[in-house]
Amino acid sequence: MSQDEWTDEENALIVADYFAMLADDIAGRPYNKAAHRRALRSRLNGRTEAAIEFKHRNISAVLRDLGETWIPGYFPAANYQASLIRAVLNWLDQHEDWLELTP
């Protein structure tokens, strides 16, 4: 069973997964969003595939609001948690070369 708010650990996991898909998207490599959602489910606290997909859309919104590239297939969804912004910024801080790789 899941809680309403995502934990920092859950946010870190889903942000890392999102950036893995975004890297594939930018490089023109095929990837399967449904397979990513299914793989994440076992690592998250009872989140549904729909909740995971919506959170991916929230990550797109965070990236859009930061002026960064986002996955076109995950149209930005509003009303994301401040903790999700922190998770995205933490990921970017740990991967400083990322911004040099994006168009």
GROMACS .gro file of N, CA and C in nm, residues 24-102:
model
  237
   24ASP      N    1   1.832   0.787  -2.341
   24ASP     CA    2   1.802   0.705  -2.459
   24ASP      C    3   1.729   0.787  -2.563
   25ASP      N    4   1.632   0.867  -2.520
   25ASP     CA    5   1.555   0.948  -2.613
   25ASP      C    6   1.645   1.046  -2.688
   26ILE      N    7   1.731   1.114  -2.617
   26ILE     CA    8   1.822   1.212  -2.678
   26ILE      C    9   1.917   1.145  -2.775
   27ALA      N   10   1.964   1.024  -2.739
   27ALA     CA   11   2.058   0.951  -2.824
   27ALA      C   12   1.991   0.879  -2.940
   28GLY      N   13   1.857   0.881  -2.941
   28GLY     CA   14   1.785   0.812  -3.047
   28GLY      C   15   1.780   0.662  -3.030
   29ARG      N   16   1.808   0.615  -2.907
   29ARG     CA   17   1.800   0.472  -2.878
   29ARG      C   18   1.658   0.435  -2.838
   30PRO      N   19   1.610   0.321  -2.881
   30PRO     CA   20   1.474   0.280  -2.842
   30PRO      C   21   1.470   0.244  -2.693
   31TYR      N   22   1.357   0.271  -2.633
   31TYR     CA   23   1.333   0.233  -2.493
   31TYR      C   24   1.183   0.209  -2.478
   32ASN      N   25   1.147   0.138  -2.372
   32ASN     CA   26   1.009   0.099  -2.351
   32ASN      C   27   0.961   0.158  -2.219
   33LYS      N   28   0.876   0.259  -2.227
   33LYS     CA   29   0.828   0.325  -2.105
   33LYS      C   30   0.750   0.229  -2.015
   34ALA      N   31   0.669   0.142  -2.074
   34ALA     CA   32   0.592   0.048  -1.993
   34ALA      C   33   0.684  -0.048  -1.918
   35ALA      N   34   0.791  -0.092  -1.981
   35ALA     CA   35   0.887  -0.180  -1.914
   35ALA      C   36   0.954  -0.107  -1.799
   36HIS      N   37   0.985   0.019  -1.818
   36HIS     CA   38   1.045   0.099  -1.709
   36HIS      C   39   0.947   0.110  -1.592
   37ARG      N   40   0.819   0.137  -1.622
   37ARG     CA   41   0.719   0.147  -1.514
   37ARG      C   42   0.707   0.016  -1.439
   38ARG      N   43   0.700  -0.094  -1.512
   38ARG     CA   44   0.688  -0.225  -1.446
   38ARG      C   45   0.809  -0.254  -1.358
   39ALA      N   46   0.927  -0.222  -1.406
   39ALA     CA   47   1.049  -0.248  -1.329
   39ALA      C   48   1.053  -0.162  -1.203
   40LEU      N   49   1.002  -0.041  -1.212
   40LEU     CA   50   1.002   0.047  -1.095
   40LEU      C   51   0.902   0.003  -0.988
   41ARG      N   52   0.792  -0.054  -1.028
   41ARG     CA   53   0.687  -0.090  -0.933
   41ARG      C   54   0.739  -0.172  -0.816
   42SER      N   55   0.826  -0.265  -0.843
   42SER     CA   56   0.877  -0.351  -0.735
   42SER      C   57   0.970  -0.277  -0.640
   43ARG      N   58   1.019  -0.162  -0.683
   43ARG     CA   59   1.114  -0.085  -0.602
   43ARG      C   60   1.047   0.030  -0.528
   44LEU      N   61   0.922   0.057  -0.562
   44LEU     CA   62   0.849   0.166  -0.498
   44LEU      C   63   0.746   0.109  -0.401
   45ASN      N   64   0.698   0.193  -0.313
   45ASN     CA   65   0.610   0.150  -0.204
   45ASN      C   66   0.465   0.129  -0.249
   46GLY      N   67   0.444   0.026  -0.332
   46GLY     CA   68   0.309  -0.007  -0.374
   46GLY      C   69   0.248   0.090  -0.472
   47ARG      N   70   0.329   0.164  -0.544
   47ARG     CA   71   0.277   0.260  -0.642
   47ARG      C   72   0.221   0.187  -0.763
   48THR      N   73   0.114   0.238  -0.817
   48THR     CA   74   0.055   0.180  -0.937
   48THR      C   75   0.131   0.229  -1.060
   49GLU      N   76   0.112   0.160  -1.172
   49GLU     CA   77   0.173   0.205  -1.296
   49GLU      C   78   0.122   0.344  -1.333
   50ALA      N   79  -0.006   0.370  -1.306
   50ALA     CA   80  -0.062   0.502  -1.335
   50ALA      C   81   0.006   0.611  -1.251
   51ALA      N   82   0.031   0.582  -1.124
   51ALA     CA   83   0.098   0.679  -1.037
   51ALA      C   84   0.240   0.704  -1.085
   52ILE      N   85   0.307   0.598  -1.129
   52ILE     CA   86   0.443   0.611  -1.179
   52ILE      C   87   0.445   0.695  -1.307
   53GLU      N   88   0.350   0.667  -1.396
   53GLU     CA   89   0.344   0.745  -1.520
   53GLU      C   90   0.316   0.892  -1.490
   54PHE      N   91   0.226   0.920  -1.397
   54PHE     CA   92   0.196   1.059  -1.362
   54PHE      C   93   0.318   1.127  -1.301
   55LYS      N   94   0.393   1.054  -1.219
   55LYS     CA   95   0.514   1.112  -1.159
   55LYS      C   96   0.618   1.141  -1.267
   56HIS      N   97   0.627   1.055  -1.369
   56HIS     CA   98   0.715   1.085  -1.481
   56HIS      C   99   0.671   1.215  -1.548
   57ARG      N  100   0.542   1.237  -1.559
   57ARG     CA  101   0.491   1.363  -1.616
   57ARG      C  102   0.526   1.481  -1.526
   58ASN      N  103   0.523   1.460  -1.394
   58ASN     CA  104   0.564   1.566  -1.301
   58ASN      C  105   0.711   1.601  -1.320
   59ILE      N  106   0.794   1.499  -1.344
   59ILE     CA  107   0.937   1.525  -1.367
   59ILE      C  108   0.955   1.607  -1.494
   60SER      N  109   0.877   1.576  -1.598
   60SER     CA  110   0.881   1.658  -1.720
   60SER      C  111   0.848   1.803  -1.687
   61ALA      N  112   0.750   1.825  -1.600
   61ALA     CA  113   0.712   1.961  -1.562
   61ALA      C  114   0.826   2.032  -1.488
   62VAL      N  115   0.891   1.960  -1.397
   62VAL     CA  116   1.004   2.019  -1.325
   62VAL      C  117   1.113   2.059  -1.425
   63LEU      N  118   1.147   1.969  -1.516
   63LEU     CA  119   1.250   1.998  -1.615
   63LEU      C  120   1.210   2.114  -1.705
   64ARG      N  121   1.085   2.115  -1.749
   64ARG     CA  122   1.036   2.227  -1.831
   64ARG      C  123   1.052   2.358  -1.755
   65ASP      N  124   1.012   2.359  -1.628
   65ASP     CA  125   1.019   2.481  -1.548
   65ASP      C  126   1.163   2.524  -1.521
   66LEU      N  127   1.256   2.429  -1.526
   66LEU     CA  128   1.398   2.462  -1.512
   66LEU      C  129   1.461   2.501  -1.647
   67GLY      N  130   1.382   2.494  -1.754
   67GLY     CA  131   1.431   2.527  -1.887
   67GLY      C  132   1.515   2.417  -1.950
   68GLU      N  133   1.493   2.294  -1.905
   68GLU     CA  134   1.571   2.180  -1.952
   68GLU      C  135   1.489   2.092  -2.046
   69THR      N  136   1.558   2.002  -2.114
   69THR     CA  137   1.496   1.906  -2.204
   69THR      C  138   1.418   1.803  -2.123
   70TRP      N  139   1.303   1.760  -2.176
   70TRP     CA  140   1.221   1.658  -2.109
   70TRP      C  141   1.172   1.560  -2.214
   71ILE      N  142   1.122   1.446  -2.169
   71ILE     CA  143   1.075   1.341  -2.260
   71ILE      C  144   0.943   1.385  -2.323
   72PRO      N  145   0.940   1.400  -2.455
   72PRO     CA  146   0.817   1.445  -2.521
   72PRO      C  147   0.696   1.356  -2.493
   73GLY      N  148   0.717   1.227  -2.474
   73GLY     CA  149   0.607   1.135  -2.449
   73GLY      C  150   0.546   1.148  -2.310
   74TYR      N  151   0.610   1.223  -2.223
   74TYR     CA  152   0.556   1.249  -2.089
   74TYR      C  153   0.525   1.397  -2.079
   75PHE      N  154   0.405   1.435  -2.126
   75PHE     CA  155   0.364   1.574  -2.126
   75PHE      C  156   0.361   1.627  -1.983
   76PRO      N  157   0.421   1.744  -1.958
   76PRO     CA  158   0.431   1.797  -1.821
   76PRO      C  159   0.296   1.808  -1.750
   77ALA      N  160   0.293   1.758  -1.626
   77ALA     CA  161   0.175   1.767  -1.540
   77ALA      C  162   0.208   1.860  -1.423
   78ALA      N  163   0.115   1.942  -1.389
   78ALA     CA  164   0.137   2.041  -1.283
   78ALA      C  165   0.123   1.981  -1.144
   79ASN      N  166   0.142   2.068  -1.046
   79ASN     CA  167   0.121   2.035  -0.905
   79ASN      C  168   0.216   1.929  -0.853
   80TYR      N  169   0.342   1.944  -0.884
   80TYR     CA  170   0.442   1.851  -0.830
   80TYR      C  171   0.490   1.898  -0.694
   81GLN      N  172   0.542   1.803  -0.616
   81GLN     CA  173   0.592   1.830  -0.482
   81GLN      C  174   0.727   1.903  -0.488
   82ALA      N  175   0.752   1.986  -0.388
   82ALA     CA  176   0.883   2.051  -0.377
   82ALA      C  177   0.992   1.947  -0.362
   83SER      N  178   0.960   1.834  -0.299
   83SER     CA  179   1.060   1.729  -0.282
   83SER      C  180   1.103   1.671  -0.417
   84LEU      N  181   1.015   1.677  -0.518
   84LEU     CA  182   1.052   1.628  -0.651
   84LEU      C  183   1.152   1.723  -0.717
   85ILE      N  184   1.134   1.853  -0.695
   85ILE     CA  185   1.232   1.950  -0.746
   85ILE      C  186   1.368   1.920  -0.686
   86ARG      N  187   1.371   1.899  -0.556
   86ARG     CA  188   1.498   1.867  -0.489
   86ARG      C  189   1.560   1.741  -0.547
   87ALA      N  190   1.478   1.639  -0.573
   87ALA     CA  191   1.530   1.513  -0.629
   87ALA      C  192   1.591   1.535  -0.766
   88VAL      N  193   1.525   1.614  -0.850
   88VAL     CA  194   1.579   1.644  -0.983
   88VAL      C  195   1.709   1.724  -0.970
   89LEU      N  196   1.709   1.826  -0.886
   89LEU     CA  197   1.830   1.908  -0.868
   89LEU      C  198   1.944   1.825  -0.809
   90ASN      N  199   1.913   1.735  -0.716
   90ASN     CA  200   2.016   1.647  -0.660
   90ASN      C  201   2.075   1.558  -0.769
   91TRP      N  202   1.989   1.503  -0.856
   91TRP     CA  203   2.038   1.418  -0.964
   91TRP      C  204   2.129   1.499  -1.056
   92LEU      N  205   2.087   1.619  -1.091
   92LEU     CA  206   2.168   1.704  -1.179
   92LEU      C  207   2.302   1.741  -1.113
   93ASP      N  208   2.299   1.767  -0.981
   93ASP     CA  209   2.424   1.797  -0.909
   93ASP      C  210   2.520   1.679  -0.912
   94GLN      N  211   2.466   1.558  -0.907
   94GLN     CA  212   2.550   1.438  -0.907
   94GLN      C  213   2.595   1.399  -1.047
   95HIS      N  214   2.537   1.461  -1.148
   95HIS     CA  215   2.568   1.431  -1.288
   95HIS      C  216   2.593   1.562  -1.361
   96GLU      N  217   2.694   1.634  -1.317
   96GLU     CA  218   2.721   1.769  -1.367
   96GLU      C  219   2.739   1.774  -1.518
   97ASP      N  220   2.788   1.666  -1.578
   97ASP     CA  221   2.810   1.665  -1.722
   97ASP      C  222   2.680   1.653  -1.801
   98TRP      N  223   2.570   1.623  -1.735
   98TRP     CA  224   2.443   1.602  -1.805
   98TRP      C  225   2.403   1.724  -1.889
   99LEU      N  226   2.409   1.842  -1.829
   99LEU     CA  227   2.364   1.960  -1.899
   99LEU      C  228   2.447   1.990  -2.024
  100GLU      N  229   2.570   1.944  -2.027
  100GLU     CA  230   2.653   1.961  -2.145
  100GLU      C  231   2.612   1.865  -2.256
  101LEU      N  232   2.544   1.756  -2.221
  101LEU     CA  233   2.505   1.654  -2.318
  101LEU      C  234   2.370   1.682  -2.382
  102THR      N  235   2.289   1.764  -2.317
  102THR     CA  236   2.153   1.785  -2.366
  102THR      C  237   2.150   1.895  -2.472
   0.00000   0.00000   0.00000
